[in-house]
Amino acid sequence: MKGLFITFEGGECSGKTTIIKTLCKVLEEKGISYISTREPGGIDIAEQIRSIILDVKNTAMTEETEALLYAASRMQHLKERVIPAIERGDIVICDRFLDSSLAYQGYARKLGMDAILKINHFALDHLPDLTLFIDVKPEVALKRLGNRNKSDRLDLEELEFHQNVYDGYHQVCQMYPDRIRRIDGNRELEVIVEECVSIILEFIGR
Ligand code: TMP
Protein backbone atom coordinates (compact mmCIF):
# COMPACT_ATOMS: atom_id res chain seq x y z
CA MET A 1 0.00 0.00 0.00
CA LYS A 2 1.24 3.49 -0.85
CA GLY A 3 1.90 6.02 1.89
CA LEU A 4 0.72 9.61 2.10
CA PHE A 5 2.40 12.94 1.49
CA ILE A 6 1.44 15.61 4.05
CA THR A 7 2.93 19.11 4.03
CA PHE A 8 2.93 22.07 6.42
CA GLU A 9 2.97 25.65 5.16
CA GLY A 10 3.10 29.12 6.68
CA GLY A 11 5.16 32.27 7.01
CA GLU A 12 8.17 32.76 9.28
CA CYS A 13 7.60 31.75 12.93
CA SER A 14 4.19 30.26 12.25
CA GLY A 15 4.93 27.40 14.67
CA LYS A 16 5.27 24.67 12.00
CA THR A 17 8.41 23.16 13.48
CA THR A 18 6.91 22.73 16.96
CA ILE A 19 3.69 21.32 15.51
CA ILE A 20 5.63 18.79 13.41
CA LYS A 21 7.73 17.68 16.42
CA THR A 22 4.62 16.96 18.51
CA LEU A 23 2.87 15.25 15.60
CA CYS A 24 5.87 12.95 15.08
CA LYS A 25 5.79 11.92 18.77
CA VAL A 26 2.12 10.98 18.40
CA LEU A 27 2.77 8.99 15.20
CA GLU A 28 5.60 7.16 16.97
CA GLU A 29 3.39 6.32 19.98
CA LYS A 30 0.78 4.92 17.61
CA GLY A 31 3.35 2.83 15.75
CA ILE A 32 2.65 4.61 12.45
CA SER A 33 5.54 4.44 10.01
CA TYR A 34 6.59 7.95 8.93
CA ILE A 35 9.46 10.21 7.96
CA SER A 36 9.76 13.88 8.82
CA THR A 37 11.65 16.12 6.44
CA ARG A 38 11.89 19.70 5.23
CA GLU A 39 12.37 21.98 2.23
CA PRO A 40 14.70 23.31 1.13
CA GLY A 41 16.83 20.47 2.46
CA GLY A 42 16.13 17.05 3.91
CA ILE A 43 19.03 15.37 2.08
CA ASP A 44 22.65 16.31 1.50
CA ILE A 45 22.42 17.89 -2.00
CA ALA A 46 19.28 19.84 -1.09
CA GLU A 47 20.85 21.04 2.19
CA GLN A 48 23.81 22.33 0.17
CA ILE A 49 21.42 24.21 -2.12
CA ARG A 50 19.65 25.56 1.00
CA SER A 51 22.93 27.04 2.29
CA ILE A 52 23.43 28.90 -1.01
CA ILE A 53 19.87 30.25 -1.07
CA LEU A 54 19.83 31.42 2.54
CA ASP A 55 23.41 32.72 2.81
CA VAL A 56 23.25 36.39 3.89
CA LYS A 57 26.27 37.08 1.67
CA ASN A 58 24.27 36.26 -1.49
CA THR A 59 22.56 39.64 -1.75
CA ALA A 60 23.12 39.64 -5.55
CA MET A 61 20.91 36.58 -6.08
CA THR A 62 18.10 37.33 -8.53
CA GLU A 63 14.48 36.32 -7.87
CA GLU A 64 14.66 33.95 -10.82
CA THR A 65 17.80 32.21 -9.53
CA GLU A 66 16.21 31.89 -6.09
CA ALA A 67 13.08 30.28 -7.59
CA LEU A 68 15.14 27.87 -9.73
CA LEU A 69 17.29 26.82 -6.78
CA TYR A 70 14.20 26.05 -4.68
CA ALA A 71 12.83 24.01 -7.59
CA ALA A 72 16.14 22.14 -8.01
CA SER A 73 16.35 21.34 -4.31
CA ARG A 74 12.70 20.19 -4.42
CA MET A 75 13.29 17.73 -7.26
CA GLN A 76 16.35 16.15 -5.67
CA HIS A 77 14.52 15.81 -2.35
CA LEU A 78 11.40 14.39 -3.99
CA LYS A 79 13.28 11.72 -5.94
CA GLU A 80 15.82 10.82 -3.29
CA ARG A 81 13.67 10.90 -0.16
CA VAL A 82 9.95 11.62 -0.54
CA ILE A 83 8.91 9.30 -3.38
CA PRO A 84 10.81 6.23 -2.04
CA ALA A 85 9.19 6.74 1.39
CA ILE A 86 5.70 6.98 -0.12
CA GLU A 87 6.39 3.85 -2.21
CA ARG A 88 7.39 2.02 1.00
CA GLY A 89 4.03 2.96 2.51
CA ASP A 90 5.30 5.62 4.94
CA ILE A 91 3.56 8.84 5.88
CA VAL A 92 5.81 11.70 4.74
CA ILE A 93 5.56 14.83 6.88
CA CYS A 94 7.26 17.70 5.08
CA ASP A 95 7.91 21.22 6.38
CA ARG A 96 7.19 23.31 3.23
CA PHE A 97 6.80 22.31 -0.43
CA LEU A 98 5.66 23.86 -3.73
CA ASP A 99 3.10 26.15 -2.02
CA SER A 100 6.04 27.99 -0.39
CA SER A 101 7.46 28.78 -3.84
CA LEU A 102 4.03 29.97 -5.01
CA ALA A 103 3.59 32.29 -2.00
CA TYR A 104 7.21 33.52 -1.65
CA GLN A 105 8.59 33.58 -5.20
CA GLY A 106 5.36 33.60 -7.23
CA TYR A 107 3.46 36.19 -5.23
CA ALA A 108 5.81 38.07 -2.86
CA ARG A 109 8.74 38.22 -5.32
CA LYS A 110 6.21 38.90 -8.09
CA LEU A 111 7.45 36.22 -10.52
CA GLY A 112 3.83 35.09 -10.98
CA MET A 113 2.14 31.79 -10.10
CA ASP A 114 2.34 30.51 -13.71
CA ALA A 115 6.11 30.97 -13.91
CA ILE A 116 6.53 29.04 -10.64
CA LEU A 117 4.26 26.23 -11.81
CA LYS A 118 6.26 26.05 -15.04
CA ILE A 119 9.67 25.73 -13.41
CA ASN A 120 8.25 23.23 -10.91
CA HIS A 121 6.74 21.18 -13.71
CA PHE A 122 8.33 17.90 -12.51
CA ALA A 123 6.95 18.35 -8.98
CA LEU A 124 3.36 18.77 -10.18
CA ASP A 125 2.92 15.01 -10.54
CA HIS A 126 3.65 14.67 -6.84
CA LEU A 127 1.43 17.22 -5.13
CA PRO A 128 0.75 16.49 -1.43
CA ASP A 129 -2.36 14.54 -0.40
CA LEU A 130 -2.99 17.05 2.37
CA THR A 131 -1.52 20.44 3.30
CA LEU A 132 -2.02 22.31 6.57
CA PHE A 133 -1.51 26.05 6.22
CA ILE A 134 -0.79 27.64 9.61
CA ASP A 135 -2.42 31.04 9.22
CA VAL A 136 -0.72 33.63 11.46
CA LYS A 137 -0.65 37.33 10.63
CA PRO A 138 2.97 38.37 9.98
CA GLU A 139 2.93 41.14 12.59
CA VAL A 140 2.04 38.51 15.22
CA ALA A 141 4.50 35.90 13.92
CA LEU A 142 7.40 38.31 13.56
CA LYS A 143 7.12 39.30 17.22
CA ARG A 144 8.20 35.71 17.87
CA LEU A 145 11.16 36.25 15.52
CA GLY A 146 12.16 39.17 17.74
CA ASN A 147 13.25 36.61 20.33
CA ARG A 148 15.24 34.59 17.81
CA ASN A 149 18.37 35.36 15.77
CA LYS A 150 17.69 36.81 12.33
CA SER A 151 19.94 34.25 10.81
CA ASP A 152 19.17 33.95 7.10
CA ARG A 153 18.62 36.04 3.97
CA LEU A 154 14.82 35.70 4.08
CA ASP A 155 14.60 36.50 7.82
CA LEU A 156 16.14 39.88 6.93
CA GLU A 157 13.24 40.90 4.65
CA GLU A 158 10.97 43.76 5.78
CA LEU A 159 7.44 43.36 7.16
CA GLU A 160 5.96 44.31 3.77
CA PHE A 161 7.55 41.24 2.16
CA HIS A 162 6.10 38.95 4.85
CA GLN A 163 2.70 40.63 4.41
CA ASN A 164 2.92 39.78 0.70
CA VAL A 165 3.86 36.18 1.50
CA TYR A 166 0.79 36.03 3.76
CA ASP A 167 -1.48 37.36 0.98
CA GLY A 168 0.21 34.93 -1.42
CA TYR A 169 -0.66 31.98 0.82
CA HIS A 170 -4.31 33.05 0.83
CA GLN A 171 -4.25 33.03 -2.95
CA VAL A 172 -2.65 29.55 -2.96
CA CYS A 173 -5.42 28.33 -0.59
CA GLN A 174 -7.97 29.45 -3.19
CA MET A 175 -6.07 27.63 -5.96
CA TYR A 176 -6.15 24.30 -4.08
CA PRO A 177 -9.25 24.35 -1.83
CA ASP A 178 -9.57 20.54 -1.72
CA ARG A 179 -6.01 19.93 -0.66
CA ILE A 180 -5.19 22.80 1.72
CA ARG A 181 -6.72 23.13 5.19
CA ARG A 182 -6.34 26.53 6.88
CA ILE A 183 -5.48 26.39 10.58
CA ASP A 184 -5.97 29.47 12.75
CA GLY A 185 -2.43 29.97 14.04
CA ASN A 186 -3.20 33.00 16.22
CA ARG A 187 -4.27 30.75 19.13
CA GLU A 188 -2.23 29.10 21.89
CA LEU A 189 0.30 26.74 20.38
CA GLU A 190 -1.09 23.77 22.36
CA VAL A 191 -4.55 24.24 20.84
CA ILE A 192 -3.11 24.52 17.31
CA VAL A 193 -0.99 21.40 17.75
CA GLU A 194 -4.02 19.46 19.02
CA GLU A 195 -6.13 20.49 16.01
CA CYS A 196 -3.37 19.60 13.50
CA VAL A 197 -2.76 16.20 15.07
CA SER A 198 -6.46 15.33 15.08
CA ILE A 199 -6.92 16.40 11.41
CA ILE A 200 -3.98 14.26 10.35
CA LEU A 201 -4.99 11.20 12.37
CA GLU A 202 -8.47 11.44 10.85
CA PHE A 203 -6.98 11.82 7.35
CA ILE A 204 -4.81 8.74 7.70
CA GLY A 205 -7.71 6.83 9.20
CA ARG A 206 -6.43 6.47 12.79
P1 TMP B 1 12.36 27.62 6.87
O1 TMP B 1 12.80 28.84 7.62
O2 TMP B 1 10.92 27.31 7.05
O3 TMP B 1 13.25 26.45 7.05
O4 TMP B 1 12.45 27.98 5.29
C1 TMP B 1 13.54 28.62 4.76
C2 TMP B 1 13.13 29.86 4.03
O5 TMP B 1 12.94 29.55 2.64
C3 TMP B 1 11.85 30.52 4.50
O6 TMP B 1 12.10 31.91 4.58
C4 TMP B 1 10.88 30.27 3.38
C5 TMP B 1 11.75 30.16 2.19
N1 TMP B 1 11.22 29.35 1.07
C6 TMP B 1 10.90 29.98 -0.13
O7 TMP B 1 11.01 31.21 -0.24
N2 TMP B 1 10.47 29.22 -1.18
C7 TMP B 1 10.35 27.87 -1.11
O8 TMP B 1 9.97 27.21 -2.09
C8 TMP B 1 10.69 27.22 0.14
C9 TMP B 1 10.56 25.74 0.26
C10 TMP B 1 11.11 28.00 1.20
mmCIF file of N, CA and C in Angstrom, residues 62-157:
data_model
loop_
_atom_site.group_PDB
_atom_site.id
_atom_site.type_symbol
_atom_site.label_atom_id
_atom_site.label_comp_id
_atom_site.label_asym_id
_atom_site.label_seq_id
_atom_site.Cartn_x
_atom_site.Cartn_y
_atom_site.Cartn_z
ATOM 1 N N THR A 62 19.328 36.831 -7.919
ATOM 2 C CA THR A 62 18.097 37.333 -8.530
ATOM 3 C C THR A 62 16.908 36.478 -8.075
ATOM 4 N N GLU A 63 15.716 37.048 -8.229
ATOM 5 C CA GLU A 63 14.479 36.320 -7.872
ATOM 6 C C GLU A 63 14.380 35.026 -8.660
ATOM 7 N N GLU A 64 14.778 35.119 -9.946
ATOM 8 C CA GLU A 64 14.662 33.945 -10.825
ATOM 9 C C GLU A 64 15.589 32.822 -10.347
ATOM 10 N N THR A 65 16.832 33.211 -10.009
ATOM 11 C CA THR A 65 17.801 32.209 -9.526
ATOM 12 C C THR A 65 17.276 31.553 -8.261
ATOM 13 N N GLU A 66 16.754 32.398 -7.356
ATOM 14 C CA GLU A 66 16.214 31.888 -6.092
ATOM 15 C C GLU A 66 15.120 30.843 -6.378
ATOM 16 N N ALA A 67 14.197 31.188 -7.278
ATOM 17 C CA ALA A 67 13.080 30.275 -7.591
ATOM 18 C C ALA A 67 13.588 28.964 -8.197
ATOM 19 N N LEU A 68 14.591 29.070 -9.085
ATOM 20 C CA LEU A 68 15.143 27.865 -9.730
ATOM 21 C C LEU A 68 15.873 26.984 -8.729
ATOM 22 N N LEU A 69 16.574 27.615 -7.780
ATOM 23 C CA LEU A 69 17.289 26.821 -6.776
ATOM 24 C C LEU A 69 16.309 26.080 -5.862
ATOM 25 N N TYR A 70 15.218 26.751 -5.490
ATOM 26 C CA TYR A 70 14.202 26.052 -4.678
ATOM 27 C C TYR A 70 13.636 24.868 -5.464
ATOM 28 N N ALA A 71 13.393 25.082 -6.770
ATOM 29 C CA ALA A 71 12.826 24.006 -7.593
ATOM 30 C C ALA A 71 13.821 22.847 -7.725
ATOM 31 N N ALA A 72 15.112 23.183 -7.874
ATOM 32 C CA ALA A 72 16.143 22.142 -8.007
ATOM 33 C C ALA A 72 16.240 21.332 -6.715
ATOM 34 N N SER A 73 16.256 22.026 -5.606
ATOM 35 C CA SER A 73 16.352 21.340 -4.314
ATOM 36 C C SER A 73 15.124 20.450 -4.109
ATOM 37 N N ARG A 74 13.971 20.947 -4.540
ATOM 38 C CA ARG A 74 12.700 20.192 -4.418
ATOM 39 C C ARG A 74 12.770 18.880 -5.196
ATOM 40 N N MET A 75 13.270 18.943 -6.427
ATOM 41 C CA MET A 75 13.288 17.727 -7.255
ATOM 42 C C MET A 75 14.213 16.672 -6.692
ATOM 43 N N GLN A 76 15.399 17.105 -6.235
ATOM 44 C CA GLN A 76 16.353 16.151 -5.670
ATOM 45 C C GLN A 76 15.756 15.481 -4.429
ATOM 46 N N HIS A 77 15.127 16.293 -3.595
ATOM 47 C CA HIS A 77 14.521 15.812 -2.349
ATOM 48 C C HIS A 77 13.357 14.862 -2.629
ATOM 49 N N LEU A 78 12.546 15.240 -3.632
ATOM 50 C CA LEU A 78 11.396 14.387 -3.990
ATOM 51 C C LEU A 78 11.870 13.000 -4.415
ATOM 52 N N LYS A 79 12.841 12.994 -5.351
ATOM 53 C CA LYS A 79 13.280 11.720 -5.935
ATOM 54 C C LYS A 79 14.070 10.891 -4.944
ATOM 55 N N GLU A 80 14.914 11.571 -4.157
ATOM 56 C CA GLU A 80 15.824 10.822 -3.290
ATOM 57 C C GLU A 80 15.146 10.406 -1.988
ATOM 58 N N ARG A 81 14.203 11.195 -1.498
ATOM 59 C CA ARG A 81 13.674 10.902 -0.156
ATOM 60 C C ARG A 81 12.163 10.702 -0.108
ATOM 61 N N VAL A 82 11.406 11.635 -0.725
ATOM 62 C CA VAL A 82 9.948 11.618 -0.536
ATOM 63 C C VAL A 82 9.295 10.448 -1.285
ATOM 64 N N ILE A 83 9.578 10.339 -2.590
ATOM 65 C CA ILE A 83 8.910 9.296 -3.378
ATOM 66 C C ILE A 83 9.242 7.884 -2.855
ATOM 67 N N PRO A 84 10.526 7.575 -2.576
ATOM 68 C CA PRO A 84 10.807 6.234 -2.041
ATOM 69 C C PRO A 84 10.044 5.947 -0.738
ATOM 70 N N ALA A 85 9.904 6.950 0.117
ATOM 71 C CA ALA A 85 9.192 6.736 1.390
ATOM 72 C C ALA A 85 7.709 6.455 1.128
ATOM 73 N N ILE A 86 7.121 7.204 0.195
ATOM 74 C CA ILE A 86 5.701 6.978 -0.122
ATOM 75 C C ILE A 86 5.524 5.576 -0.720
ATOM 76 N N GLU A 87 6.463 5.200 -1.592
ATOM 77 C CA GLU A 87 6.389 3.852 -2.212
ATOM 78 C C GLU A 87 6.480 2.753 -1.145
ATOM 79 N N ARG A 88 7.262 3.012 -0.087
ATOM 80 C CA ARG A 88 7.392 2.022 1.000
ATOM 81 C C ARG A 88 6.144 1.943 1.855
ATOM 82 N N GLY A 89 5.260 2.940 1.709
ATOM 83 C CA GLY A 89 4.034 2.960 2.515
ATOM 84 C C GLY A 89 4.112 3.874 3.723
ATOM 85 N N ASP A 90 5.158 4.702 3.792
ATOM 86 C CA ASP A 90 5.299 5.618 4.938
ATOM 87 C C ASP A 90 4.415 6.861 4.778
ATOM 88 N N ILE A 91 4.163 7.505 5.907
ATOM 89 C CA ILE A 91 3.558 8.838 5.880
ATOM 90 C C ILE A 91 4.744 9.803 5.819
ATOM 91 N N VAL A 92 4.733 10.707 4.839
ATOM 92 C CA VAL A 92 5.805 11.703 4.743
ATOM 93 C C VAL A 92 5.272 13.028 5.273
ATOM 94 N N ILE A 93 5.929 13.528 6.327
ATOM 95 C CA ILE A 93 5.561 14.835 6.883
ATOM 96 C C ILE A 93 6.642 15.806 6.428
ATOM 97 N N CYS A 94 6.262 16.793 5.634
ATOM 98 C CA CYS A 94 7.264 17.700 5.079
ATOM 99 C C CYS A 94 6.973 19.157 5.449
ATOM 100 N N ASP A 95 7.996 19.809 6.008
ATOM 101 C CA ASP A 95 7.913 21.218 6.377
ATOM 102 C C ASP A 95 8.197 22.029 5.102
ATOM 103 N N ARG A 96 7.159 22.538 4.475
ATOM 104 C CA ARG A 96 7.189 23.314 3.229
ATOM 105 C C ARG A 96 7.307 22.433 1.984
ATOM 106 N N PHE A 97 6.694 22.942 0.891
ATOM 107 C CA PHE A 97 6.799 22.311 -0.434
ATOM 108 C C PHE A 97 6.463 23.377 -1.475
ATOM 109 N N LEU A 98 5.937 22.954 -2.609
ATOM 110 C CA LEU A 98 5.663 23.864 -3.731
ATOM 111 C C LEU A 98 4.870 25.120 -3.338
ATOM 112 N N ASP A 99 3.918 24.991 -2.402
ATOM 113 C CA ASP A 99 3.103 26.155 -2.016
ATOM 114 C C ASP A 99 3.982 27.297 -1.484
ATOM 115 N N SER A 100 5.119 26.946 -0.860
ATOM 116 C CA SER A 100 6.041 27.995 -0.392
ATOM 117 C C SER A 100 6.569 28.783 -1.581
ATOM 118 N N SER A 101 6.948 28.073 -2.655
ATOM 119 C CA SER A 101 7.456 28.783 -3.838
ATOM 120 C C SER A 101 6.368 29.658 -4.464
ATOM 121 N N LEU A 102 5.124 29.171 -4.438
ATOM 122 C CA LEU A 102 4.033 29.973 -5.013
ATOM 123 C C LEU A 102 3.844 31.257 -4.194
ATOM 124 N N ALA A 103 3.836 31.121 -2.854
ATOM 125 C CA ALA A 103 3.593 32.292 -2.001
ATOM 126 C C ALA A 103 4.804 33.240 -1.964
ATOM 127 N N TYR A 104 6.014 32.671 -1.804
ATOM 128 C CA TYR A 104 7.213 33.521 -1.647
ATOM 129 C C TYR A 104 7.723 34.051 -2.994
ATOM 130 N N GLN A 105 7.997 33.123 -3.939
ATOM 131 C CA GLN A 105 8.594 33.577 -5.203
ATOM 132 C C GLN A 105 7.508 34.029 -6.194
ATOM 133 N N GLY A 106 6.411 33.268 -6.269
ATOM 134 C CA GLY A 106 5.362 33.598 -7.234
ATOM 135 C C GLY A 106 4.676 34.901 -6.889
ATOM 136 N N TYR A 107 4.257 35.029 -5.624
ATOM 137 C CA TYR A 107 3.462 36.195 -5.228
ATOM 138 C C TYR A 107 4.330 37.315 -4.630
ATOM 139 N N ALA A 108 5.071 36.993 -3.547
ATOM 140 C CA ALA A 108 5.810 38.067 -2.855
ATOM 141 C C ALA A 108 6.958 38.619 -3.699
ATOM 142 N N ARG A 109 7.652 37.732 -4.447
ATOM 143 C CA ARG A 109 8.744 38.223 -5.315
ATOM 144 C C ARG A 109 8.228 38.620 -6.699
ATOM 145 N N LYS A 110 6.914 38.435 -6.879
ATOM 146 C CA LYS A 110 6.214 38.898 -8.086
ATOM 147 C C LYS A 110 6.641 38.194 -9.381
ATOM 148 N N LEU A 111 7.108 36.953 -9.285
ATOM 149 C CA LEU A 111 7.446 36.221 -10.520
ATOM 150 C C LEU A 111 6.184 35.677 -11.195
ATOM 151 N N GLY A 112 5.096 35.589 -10.429
ATOM 152 C CA GLY A 112 3.828 35.086 -10.984
ATOM 153 C C GLY A 112 3.675 33.593 -10.707
ATOM 154 N N MET A 113 2.432 33.195 -10.431
ATOM 155 C CA MET A 113 2.145 31.790 -10.105
ATOM 156 C C MET A 113 2.464 30.886 -11.302
ATOM 157 N N ASP A 114 2.140 31.356 -12.516
ATOM 158 C CA ASP A 114 2.342 30.513 -13.709
ATOM 159 C C ASP A 114 3.815 30.185 -13.916
ATOM 160 N N ALA A 115 4.668 31.195 -13.727
ATOM 161 C CA ALA A 115 6.112 30.968 -13.905
ATOM 162 C C ALA A 115 6.595 29.922 -12.898
ATOM 163 N N ILE A 116 6.095 29.998 -11.669
ATOM 164 C CA ILE A 116 6.529 29.038 -10.635
ATOM 165 C C ILE A 116 6.029 27.630 -10.976
ATOM 166 N N LEU A 117 4.789 27.556 -11.444
ATOM 167 C CA LEU A 117 4.262 26.228 -11.809
ATOM 168 C C LEU A 117 5.080 25.651 -12.966
ATOM 169 N N LYS A 118 5.478 26.525 -13.884
ATOM 170 C CA LYS A 118 6.258 26.047 -15.041
ATOM 171 C C LYS A 118 7.612 25.489 -14.601
ATOM 172 N N ILE A 119 8.325 26.225 -13.771
ATOM 173 C CA ILE A 119 9.673 25.725 -13.408
ATOM 174 C C ILE A 119 9.602 24.574 -12.404
ATOM 175 N N ASN A 120 8.422 24.362 -11.826
ATOM 176 C CA ASN A 120 8.252 23.226 -10.910
ATOM 177 C C ASN A 120 7.473 22.098 -11.579
ATOM 178 N N HIS A 121 7.499 22.121 -12.901
ATOM 179 C CA HIS A 121 6.738 21.180 -13.711
ATOM 180 C C HIS A 121 6.871 19.727 -13.206
ATOM 181 N N PHE A 122 8.107 19.302 -12.917
ATOM 182 C CA PHE A 122 8.332 17.900 -12.514
ATOM 183 C C PHE A 122 7.650 17.577 -11.173
ATOM 184 N N ALA A 123 7.517 18.590 -10.322
ATOM 185 C CA ALA A 123 6.950 18.347 -8.984
ATOM 186 C C ALA A 123 5.427 18.241 -9.028
ATOM 187 N N LEU A 124 4.823 18.704 -10.133
ATOM 188 C CA LEU A 124 3.359 18.770 -10.177
ATOM 189 C C LEU A 124 2.700 17.390 -10.178
ATOM 190 N N ASP A 125 3.466 16.371 -10.579
ATOM 191 C CA ASP A 125 2.924 15.007 -10.543
ATOM 192 C C ASP A 125 2.912 14.448 -9.125
ATOM 193 N N HIS A 126 3.503 15.188 -8.199
ATOM 194 C CA HIS A 126 3.647 14.666 -6.836
ATOM 195 C C HIS A 126 3.130 15.668 -5.810
ATOM 196 N N LEU A 127 1.973 16.257 -6.087
ATOM 197 C CA LEU A 127 1.427 17.217 -5.128
ATOM 198 C C LEU A 127 1.047 16.474 -3.843
ATOM 199 N N PRO A 128 1.095 17.163 -2.700
ATOM 200 C CA PRO A 128 0.747 16.494 -1.434
ATOM 201 C C PRO A 128 -0.707 16.004 -1.428
ATOM 202 N N ASP A 129 -0.972 15.000 -0.576
ATOM 203 C CA ASP A 129 -2.356 14.543 -0.397
ATOM 204 C C ASP A 129 -3.108 15.511 0.499
ATOM 205 N N LEU A 130 -2.377 16.115 1.423
ATOM 206 C CA LEU A 130 -2.995 17.053 2.373
ATOM 207 C C LEU A 130 -1.958 18.101 2.763
ATOM 208 N N THR A 131 -2.412 19.355 2.858
ATOM 209 C CA THR A 131 -1.523 20.440 3.298
ATOM 210 C C THR A 131 -2.212 21.222 4.410
ATOM 211 N N LEU A 132 -1.481 21.463 5.503
ATOM 212 C CA LEU A 132 -2.024 22.307 6.567
ATOM 213 C C LEU A 132 -1.303 23.651 6.510
ATOM 214 N N PHE A 133 -2.076 24.698 6.262
ATOM 215 C CA PHE A 133 -1.506 26.052 6.222
ATOM 216 C C PHE A 133 -1.754 26.703 7.585
ATOM 217 N N ILE A 134 -0.668 27.004 8.293
ATOM 218 C CA ILE A 134 -0.790 27.642 9.609
ATOM 219 C C ILE A 134 -0.886 29.150 9.375
ATOM 220 N N ASP A 135 -2.096 29.664 9.587
ATOM 221 C CA ASP A 135 -2.423 31.036 9.225
ATOM 222 C C ASP A 135 -2.190 31.979 10.414
ATOM 223 N N VAL A 136 -1.033 32.637 10.415
ATOM 224 C CA VAL A 136 -0.722 33.632 11.464
ATOM 225 C C VAL A 136 -0.368 34.939 10.782
ATOM 226 N N LYS A 137 -0.974 36.033 11.229
ATOM 227 C CA LYS A 137 -0.648 37.334 10.631
ATOM 228 C C LYS A 137 0.836 37.625 10.866
ATOM 229 N N PRO A 138 1.526 38.175 9.838
ATOM 230 C CA PRO A 138 2.970 38.374 9.981
ATOM 231 C C PRO A 138 3.354 39.248 11.160
ATOM 232 N N GLU A 139 2.527 40.258 11.478
ATOM 233 C CA GLU A 139 2.931 41.136 12.590
ATOM 234 C C GLU A 139 2.928 40.365 13.916
ATOM 235 N N VAL A 140 2.069 39.347 14.017
ATOM 236 C CA VAL A 140 2.038 38.507 15.222
ATOM 237 C C VAL A 140 3.234 37.555 15.199
ATOM 238 N N ALA A 141 3.431 36.903 14.039
ATOM 239 C CA ALA A 141 4.495 35.899 13.925
ATOM 240 C C ALA A 141 5.872 36.528 14.105
ATOM 241 N N LEU A 142 6.061 37.719 13.528
ATOM 242 C CA LEU A 142 7.402 38.308 13.556
ATOM 243 C C LEU A 142 7.797 38.795 14.950
ATOM 244 N N LYS A 143 6.796 38.983 15.819
ATOM 245 C CA LYS A 143 7.124 39.304 17.224
ATOM 246 C C LYS A 143 7.874 38.131 17.824
ATOM 247 N N ARG A 144 7.501 36.902 17.386
ATOM 248 C CA ARG A 144 8.202 35.707 17.874
ATOM 249 C C ARG A 144 9.637 35.709 17.355
ATOM 250 N N LEU A 145 9.816 36.215 16.119
ATOM 251 C CA LEU A 145 11.156 36.250 15.524
ATOM 252 C C LEU A 145 12.059 37.191 16.316
ATOM 253 N N GLY A 146 11.421 38.214 16.922
ATOM 254 C CA GLY A 146 12.164 39.169 17.745
ATOM 255 C C GLY A 146 13.021 38.482 18.805
ATOM 256 N N ASN A 147 12.520 37.319 19.281
ATOM 257 C CA ASN A 147 13.255 36.608 20.332
ATOM 258 C C ASN A 147 14.276 35.631 19.758
ATOM 259 N N ARG A 148 14.374 35.580 18.444
ATOM 260 C CA ARG A 148 15.238 34.592 17.809
ATOM 261 C C ARG A 148 16.268 35.330 16.969
ATOM 262 N N ASN A 149 17.381 34.707 16.641
ATOM 263 C CA ASN A 149 18.366 35.359 15.773
ATOM 264 C C ASN A 149 17.838 35.489 14.352
ATOM 265 N N LYS A 150 18.028 36.671 13.754
ATOM 266 C CA LYS A 150 17.691 36.810 12.335
ATOM 267 C C LYS A 150 18.860 36.218 11.579
ATOM 268 N N SER A 151 18.727 34.946 11.225
ATOM 269 C CA SER A 151 19.937 34.246 10.813
ATOM 270 C C SER A 151 20.063 34.032 9.312
ATOM 271 N N ASP A 152 18.996 34.210 8.524
ATOM 272 C CA ASP A 152 19.171 33.951 7.097
ATOM 273 C C ASP A 152 18.648 35.092 6.229
ATOM 274 N N ARG A 153 18.916 34.972 4.918
ATOM 275 C CA ARG A 153 18.622 36.043 3.971
ATOM 276 C C ARG A 153 17.135 36.412 3.976
ATOM 277 N N LEU A 154 16.249 35.387 4.135
ATOM 278 C CA LEU A 154 14.824 35.695 4.084
ATOM 279 C C LEU A 154 14.306 36.276 5.405
ATOM 280 N N ASP A 155 14.971 35.908 6.533
ATOM 281 C CA ASP A 155 14.598 36.505 7.824
ATOM 282 C C ASP A 155 14.826 38.016 7.790
ATOM 283 N N LEU A 156 15.764 38.462 6.945
ATOM 284 C CA LEU A 156 16.141 39.876 6.931
ATOM 285 C C LEU A 156 15.165 40.749 6.123
ATOM 286 N N GLU A 157 14.213 40.125 5.443
ATOM 287 C CA GLU A 157 13.243 40.897 4.650
ATOM 288 C C GLU A 157 12.361 41.755 5.567
#
